[in-house]
Coordinates of C-alpha atoms and ligand atoms in Angstrom, one line a residue:
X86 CA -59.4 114.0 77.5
X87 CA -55.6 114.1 77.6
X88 CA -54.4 111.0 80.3
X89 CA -52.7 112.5 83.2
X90 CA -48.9 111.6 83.7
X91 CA -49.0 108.8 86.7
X92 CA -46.7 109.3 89.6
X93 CA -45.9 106.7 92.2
X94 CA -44.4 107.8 95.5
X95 CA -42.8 105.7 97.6
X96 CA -42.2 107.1 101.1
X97 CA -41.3 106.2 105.1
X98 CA -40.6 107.6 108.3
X99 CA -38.6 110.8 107.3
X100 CA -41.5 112.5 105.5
X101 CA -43.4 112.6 109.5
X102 CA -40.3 113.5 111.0
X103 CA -41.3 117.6 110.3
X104 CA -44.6 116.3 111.9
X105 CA -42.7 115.9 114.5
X106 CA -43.3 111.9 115.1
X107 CA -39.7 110.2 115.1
X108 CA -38.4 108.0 112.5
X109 CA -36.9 104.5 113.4
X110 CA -32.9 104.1 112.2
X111 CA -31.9 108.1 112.5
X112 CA -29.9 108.5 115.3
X113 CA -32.6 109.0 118.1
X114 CA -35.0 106.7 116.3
X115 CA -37.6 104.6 117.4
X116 CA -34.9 101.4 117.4
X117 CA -32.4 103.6 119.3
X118 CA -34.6 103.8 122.1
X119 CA -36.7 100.0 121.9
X120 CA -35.0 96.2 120.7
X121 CA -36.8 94.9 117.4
X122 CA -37.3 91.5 118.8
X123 CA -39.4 93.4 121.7
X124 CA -42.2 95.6 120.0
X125 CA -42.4 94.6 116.3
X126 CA -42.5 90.6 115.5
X127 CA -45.1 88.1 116.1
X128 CA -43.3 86.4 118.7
X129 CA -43.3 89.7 120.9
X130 CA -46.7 89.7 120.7
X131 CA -47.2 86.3 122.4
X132 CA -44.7 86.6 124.6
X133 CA -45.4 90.2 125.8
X134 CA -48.4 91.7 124.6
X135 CA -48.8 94.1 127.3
X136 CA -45.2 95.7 126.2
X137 CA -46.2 95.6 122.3
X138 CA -49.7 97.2 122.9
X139 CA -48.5 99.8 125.1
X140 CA -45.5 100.6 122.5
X141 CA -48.0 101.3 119.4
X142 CA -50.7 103.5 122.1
X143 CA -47.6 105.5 122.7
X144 CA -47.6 105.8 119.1
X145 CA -50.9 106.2 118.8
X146 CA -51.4 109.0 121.2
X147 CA -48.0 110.9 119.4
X148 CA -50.0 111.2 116.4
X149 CA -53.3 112.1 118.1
X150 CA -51.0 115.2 118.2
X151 CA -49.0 115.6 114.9
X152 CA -50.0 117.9 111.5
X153 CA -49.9 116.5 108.3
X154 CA -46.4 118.5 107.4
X155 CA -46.4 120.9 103.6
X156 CA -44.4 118.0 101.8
X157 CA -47.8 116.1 102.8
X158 CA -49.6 119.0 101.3
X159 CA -47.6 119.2 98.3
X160 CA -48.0 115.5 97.3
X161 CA -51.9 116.1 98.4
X162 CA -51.8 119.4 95.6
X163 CA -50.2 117.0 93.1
X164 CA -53.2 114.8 92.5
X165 CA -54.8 118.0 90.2
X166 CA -52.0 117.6 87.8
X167 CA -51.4 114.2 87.8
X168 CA -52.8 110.4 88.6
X169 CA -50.8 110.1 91.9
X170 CA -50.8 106.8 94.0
X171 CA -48.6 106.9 97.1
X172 CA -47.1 103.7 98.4
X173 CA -46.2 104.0 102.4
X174 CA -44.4 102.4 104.9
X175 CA -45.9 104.1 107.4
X176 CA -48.0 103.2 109.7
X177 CA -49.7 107.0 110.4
X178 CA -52.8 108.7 108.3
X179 CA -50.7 111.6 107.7
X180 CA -51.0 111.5 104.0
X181 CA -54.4 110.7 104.2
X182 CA -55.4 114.2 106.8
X183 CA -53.3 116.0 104.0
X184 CA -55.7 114.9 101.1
X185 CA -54.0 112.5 99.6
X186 CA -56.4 110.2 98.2
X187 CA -55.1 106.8 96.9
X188 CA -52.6 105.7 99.7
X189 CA -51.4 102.2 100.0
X190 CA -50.1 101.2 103.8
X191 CA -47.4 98.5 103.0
X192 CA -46.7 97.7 106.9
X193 CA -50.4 98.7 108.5
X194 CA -52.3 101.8 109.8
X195 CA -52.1 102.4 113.5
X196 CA -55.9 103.7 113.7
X197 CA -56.7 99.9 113.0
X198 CA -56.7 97.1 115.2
X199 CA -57.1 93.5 113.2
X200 CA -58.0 89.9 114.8
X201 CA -55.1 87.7 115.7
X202 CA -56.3 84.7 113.8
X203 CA -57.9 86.4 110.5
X204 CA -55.6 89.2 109.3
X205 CA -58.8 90.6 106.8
X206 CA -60.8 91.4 109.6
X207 CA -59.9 94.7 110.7
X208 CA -61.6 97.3 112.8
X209 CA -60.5 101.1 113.1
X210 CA -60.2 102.4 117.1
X211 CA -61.3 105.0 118.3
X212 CA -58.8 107.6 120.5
X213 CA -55.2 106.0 121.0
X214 CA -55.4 103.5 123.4
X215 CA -56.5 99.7 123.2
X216 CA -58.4 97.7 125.3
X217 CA -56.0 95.0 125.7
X218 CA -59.2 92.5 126.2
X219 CA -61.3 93.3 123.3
X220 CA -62.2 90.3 121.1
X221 CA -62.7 90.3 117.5
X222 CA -66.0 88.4 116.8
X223 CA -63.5 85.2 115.8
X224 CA -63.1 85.1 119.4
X225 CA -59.2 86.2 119.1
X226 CA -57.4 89.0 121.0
X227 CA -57.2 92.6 118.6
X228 CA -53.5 93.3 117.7
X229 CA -52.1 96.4 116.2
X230 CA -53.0 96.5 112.6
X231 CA -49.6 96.7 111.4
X232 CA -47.3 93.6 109.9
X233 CA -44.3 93.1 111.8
X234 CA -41.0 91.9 111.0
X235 CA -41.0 88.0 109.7
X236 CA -44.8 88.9 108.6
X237 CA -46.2 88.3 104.5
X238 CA -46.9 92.0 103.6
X239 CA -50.4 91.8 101.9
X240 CA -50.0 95.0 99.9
X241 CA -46.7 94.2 98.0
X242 CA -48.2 93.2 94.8
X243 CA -50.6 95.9 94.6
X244 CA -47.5 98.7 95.1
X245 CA -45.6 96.8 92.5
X246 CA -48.2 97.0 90.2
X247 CA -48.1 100.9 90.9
X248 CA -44.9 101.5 90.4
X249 CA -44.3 99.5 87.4
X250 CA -47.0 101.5 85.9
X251 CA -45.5 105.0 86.3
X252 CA -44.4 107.8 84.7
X253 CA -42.0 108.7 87.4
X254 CA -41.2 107.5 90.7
X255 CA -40.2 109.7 93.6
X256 CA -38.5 108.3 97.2
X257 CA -39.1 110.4 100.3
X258 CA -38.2 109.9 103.5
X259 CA -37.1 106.1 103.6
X260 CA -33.8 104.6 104.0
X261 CA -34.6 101.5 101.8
X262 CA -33.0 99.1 104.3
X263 CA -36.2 97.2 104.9
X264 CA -37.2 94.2 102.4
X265 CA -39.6 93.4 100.6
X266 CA -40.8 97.2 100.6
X267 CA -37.4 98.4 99.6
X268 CA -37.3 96.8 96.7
X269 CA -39.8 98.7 95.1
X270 CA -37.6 101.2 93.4
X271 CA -36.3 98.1 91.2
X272 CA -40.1 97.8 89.6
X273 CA -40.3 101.2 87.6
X274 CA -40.0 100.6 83.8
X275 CA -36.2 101.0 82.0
X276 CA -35.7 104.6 81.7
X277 CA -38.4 106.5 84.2
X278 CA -36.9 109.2 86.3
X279 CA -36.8 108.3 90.1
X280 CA -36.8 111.5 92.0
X281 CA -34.9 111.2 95.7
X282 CA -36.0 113.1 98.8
X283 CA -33.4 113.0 101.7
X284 CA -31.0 114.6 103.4
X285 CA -29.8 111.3 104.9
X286 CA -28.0 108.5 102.5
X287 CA -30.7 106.0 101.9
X288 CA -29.7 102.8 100.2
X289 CA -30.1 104.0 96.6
X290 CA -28.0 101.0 95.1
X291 CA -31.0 99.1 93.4
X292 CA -32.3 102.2 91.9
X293 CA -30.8 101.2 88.2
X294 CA -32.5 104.4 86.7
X295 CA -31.8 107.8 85.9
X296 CA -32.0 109.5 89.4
X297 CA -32.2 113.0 90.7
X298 CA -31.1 113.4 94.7
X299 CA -32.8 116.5 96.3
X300 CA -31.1 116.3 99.7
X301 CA -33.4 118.4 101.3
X302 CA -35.5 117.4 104.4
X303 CA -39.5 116.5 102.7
X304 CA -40.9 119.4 103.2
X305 CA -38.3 121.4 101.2
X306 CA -37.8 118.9 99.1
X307 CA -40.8 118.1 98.3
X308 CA -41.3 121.8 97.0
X309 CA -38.3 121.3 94.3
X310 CA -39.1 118.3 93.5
X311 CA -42.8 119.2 92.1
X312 CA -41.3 122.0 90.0
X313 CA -39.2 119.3 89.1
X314 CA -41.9 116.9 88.1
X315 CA -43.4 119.6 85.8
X316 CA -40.5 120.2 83.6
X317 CA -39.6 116.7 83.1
X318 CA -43.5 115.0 82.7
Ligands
LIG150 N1 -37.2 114.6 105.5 C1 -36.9 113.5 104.7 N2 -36.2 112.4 105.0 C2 -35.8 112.4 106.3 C3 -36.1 113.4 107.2 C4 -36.8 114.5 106.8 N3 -37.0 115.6 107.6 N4 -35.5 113.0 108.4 C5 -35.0 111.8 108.2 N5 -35.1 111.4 107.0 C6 -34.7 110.2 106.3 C7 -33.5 109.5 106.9 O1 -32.3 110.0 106.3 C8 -33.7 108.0 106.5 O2 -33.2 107.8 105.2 O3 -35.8 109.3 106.4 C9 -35.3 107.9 106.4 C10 -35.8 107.2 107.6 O4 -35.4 105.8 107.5 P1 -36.0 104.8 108.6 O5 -35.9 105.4 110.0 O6 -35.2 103.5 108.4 O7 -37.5 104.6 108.2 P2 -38.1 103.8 107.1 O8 -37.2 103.7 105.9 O9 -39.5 104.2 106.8 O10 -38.2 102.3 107.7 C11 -38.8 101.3 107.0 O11 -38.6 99.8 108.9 O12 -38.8 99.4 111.1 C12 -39.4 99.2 109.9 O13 -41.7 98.9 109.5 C13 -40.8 99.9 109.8 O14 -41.8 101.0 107.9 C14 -40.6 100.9 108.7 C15 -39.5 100.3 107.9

């Protein structure tokens, strides 16, 4: 049996914006509206847990509401043709209530909630909001399953071994301003294509490969850029 042609997507907030949940650096982003140092670092968390808790419910509850967009779709149809592995920054299911079916979460899954002291022992929750006093069985206080800034992200090796394996790499929705995670595009073999979806200007300056730029929002893009994948793999 012939091997499929693997594809590793890399992809962040802009590929939910058409879901209608908002990303974090475009103009009215999330970081427009709420200070880093508040909501997403370890710190925050011990100093104001109510504030952190209550920021990733909100989140939690905007997603209870938002669709899987047809860029999510497309990528979802993709896995018939091809051995697709998505690597996301995102913290929503999105890709997962599309179909997609090998997803790496780089920074977390909101649905989760993990112990403070043992960062393997995670628990999904149920609706969007959380019981500020439930207890893992360690004893400790359950915190947002999601790493925040100055946090080890877990998954990195795993995404590099993923994209250094493929046959073509496509970016959606991310502005690549964020490390470790942006540096993923500089993993992919000499020579593989690296496919761009965004009508923004992310940070492309590490991508040393031959790369096309569909500056399209996902959705559209996402469109051109499988007909695109077909003609090249
Ligand atoms: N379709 C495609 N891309 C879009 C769309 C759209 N409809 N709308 C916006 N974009 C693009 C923007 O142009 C930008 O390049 O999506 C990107 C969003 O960038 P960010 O808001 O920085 O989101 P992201 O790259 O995912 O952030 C990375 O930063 O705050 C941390 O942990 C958080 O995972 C997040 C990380």
């Amino acid at each position: 049996m012939e091997r499929k042609p693997k594809i590793a997507v890399f992809t962040g907030a802009g590929v939910s914006a058409e879901s209608g949940l908002s990303t974090f650096r475009d103009s009215d982003g999330l970081w427009a509206h709420y200070r880093i140092e508040d909501v997403c670092t370890p710190e925050a968390l011990a100093r104001n847990r109510p504030t952190v808790i209550e920021f990733y419910n909100l989140r939690r509850r905007e997603l209870l509401s938002a669709r899987p967009n047809a860029g999510h779709s497309a990528l979802a149809g993709m896995e018939e043709d091809f051995h697709l592995d998505i690597v996301t920054q995102n913290i929503d299911d999105l890709h997962e209530r599309a179909g997609s079916s090998r997803v790496v979460h780089l920074h977390g899954e909101l649905r989760k909630l993990q112990s403070t002291i043992d960062r393997n022992w995670i628990v999904p929750i149920e609706g969007w909001e959380q019981n500020p006093e439930e207890r893992a069985p360690d004893g400790s206080l359950l915190r947002p399953f999601v790493v925040f800034f100055g946090e080890s992200v877990p998954m990195f090796d795993r995404a590099c071994e993923i994209v250094s394996r493929a046959d073509l790499l496509i970016v959606a929705g991310t502005s690549l301003a964020v490390y470790p995670a942006a540096s993923l595009v500089s993993y992919v073999k000499v020579g593989i294509p690296v496919v761009v979806i965004d009508p923004g200007d992310p940070d492309i300056s590490l991508v040393r490969n031959p790369i096309t730029l569909i500056r399209k929002p996902f959705a559209e893009g996402m469109a051109r850029a499988a007909r695109l994948v077909r003609e090249i793999l």
